Amino acid sequence: MERKSFPYKNSLISFLHFGMGPNIAVCFHGYGEDASSFGFLDKYAGNQYTFYAIELPFHGQTEWNEGLLFSPEDLLQIISTILRQNPGQDPENEAPLFSLVGFSLGGRAALALYKAIPHKIEKLILLAPDGLKVNAWYRLATQTWLGNRFFSFTMKKPAWFFGMLKVLNKLKLVNASIFKFVNFYIGDAEVRKQLYTRWTTLRKLKPGLQKIKQQITHHQTPVRLLYGKHDRIILSSVGKKFQKGIESYCTLTVLHSGHQVLHEKHSGEIIAALDK
């Protein structure tokens, strides 16, 4: 496994390169994680795939200095630069076909990239992906000026939000998993700052699900959805709704797992999704 980086505009993009197989897979990690989350795939599929695991802005060792904005165009340019470094690839030629693997937040990045270049994607593997449902709170906090100002204020002074969350939890309007999840990300000042920075920066990665489903059908792109049976953060029912109308190309597998489906114990199912 080799860590690499390269300059992009005023920033430094970090990624992990591992595997020596003839097929190429570009991987995007989950929120608060880094490229090493995919490292176990080297052991199980390194002879079949060459993996490029990208570290998104304000994650891992990527140093993002372009302000609080990361666009689909930035993502496309970064991936194109990385794939031109592929062994045997002529830098002057177009990048080869490749598969996309995205976990949680990384699923949204994978969907945004697929929307931009569907003709270049061989397979789309989404592990408990964000992006298949438009979350009203996320949209308010990141897609509107007023909502983003309110989001910033709440991350600096979260007492009112804590109070509301506790009331909703007592009334059983918020399940225990969601309460624990939100409490973790709101309870620490540095974690709150990171949450605001990351969500705001990645706000332009908006999939556009209807268009993506049309592209999947047009390009006959195999799509593999993997969810955790006990996941209370991202539910498999969202995947089932997305699957409607594209059943010929899209399969859905539910694992005996919580949200963390990107784990070595699920390597068999992940590799099977890549191989199908």
PDB file of C-alpha atoms in Angstrom, residues 210 213 217 225 237-248 250:
ATOM      1  CA  GLN A 210     -33.696  10.956 -11.479  1.00  0.00           C
ATOM      2  CA  LYS A 213     -31.318   6.463 -12.819  1.00  0.00           C
ATOM      3  CA  THR A 217     -30.490   2.564 -17.743  1.00  0.00           C
ATOM      4  CA  LEU A 225     -26.239  -1.560  -2.997  1.00  0.00           C
ATOM      5  CA  SER A 237     -35.637   1.099   2.542  1.00  0.00           C
ATOM      6  CA  VAL A 238     -34.052   4.148   0.883  1.00  0.00           C
ATOM      7  CA  GLY A 239     -32.086   1.827  -1.398  1.00  0.00           C
ATOM      8  CA  LYS A 240     -35.210  -0.168  -2.229  1.00  0.00           C
ATOM      9  CA  LYS A 241     -36.959   3.020  -3.308  1.00  0.00           C
ATOM     10  CA  PHE A 242     -33.998   4.011  -5.494  1.00  0.00           C
ATOM     11  CA  GLN A 243     -33.939   0.526  -7.014  1.00  0.00           C
ATOM     12  CA  LYS A 244     -37.464   0.835  -8.429  1.00  0.00           C
ATOM     13  CA  GLY A 245     -37.386   1.116 -12.196  1.00  0.00           C
ATOM     14  CA  ILE A 246     -33.763   0.001 -12.536  1.00  0.00           C
ATOM     15  CA  GLU A 247     -34.101  -3.527 -11.117  1.00  0.00           C
ATOM     16  CA  SER A 248     -32.415  -5.001 -14.204  1.00  0.00           C
ATOM     17  CA  CYS A 250     -29.408  -2.663  -9.567  1.00  0.00           C
TER      18      CYS A 250
END
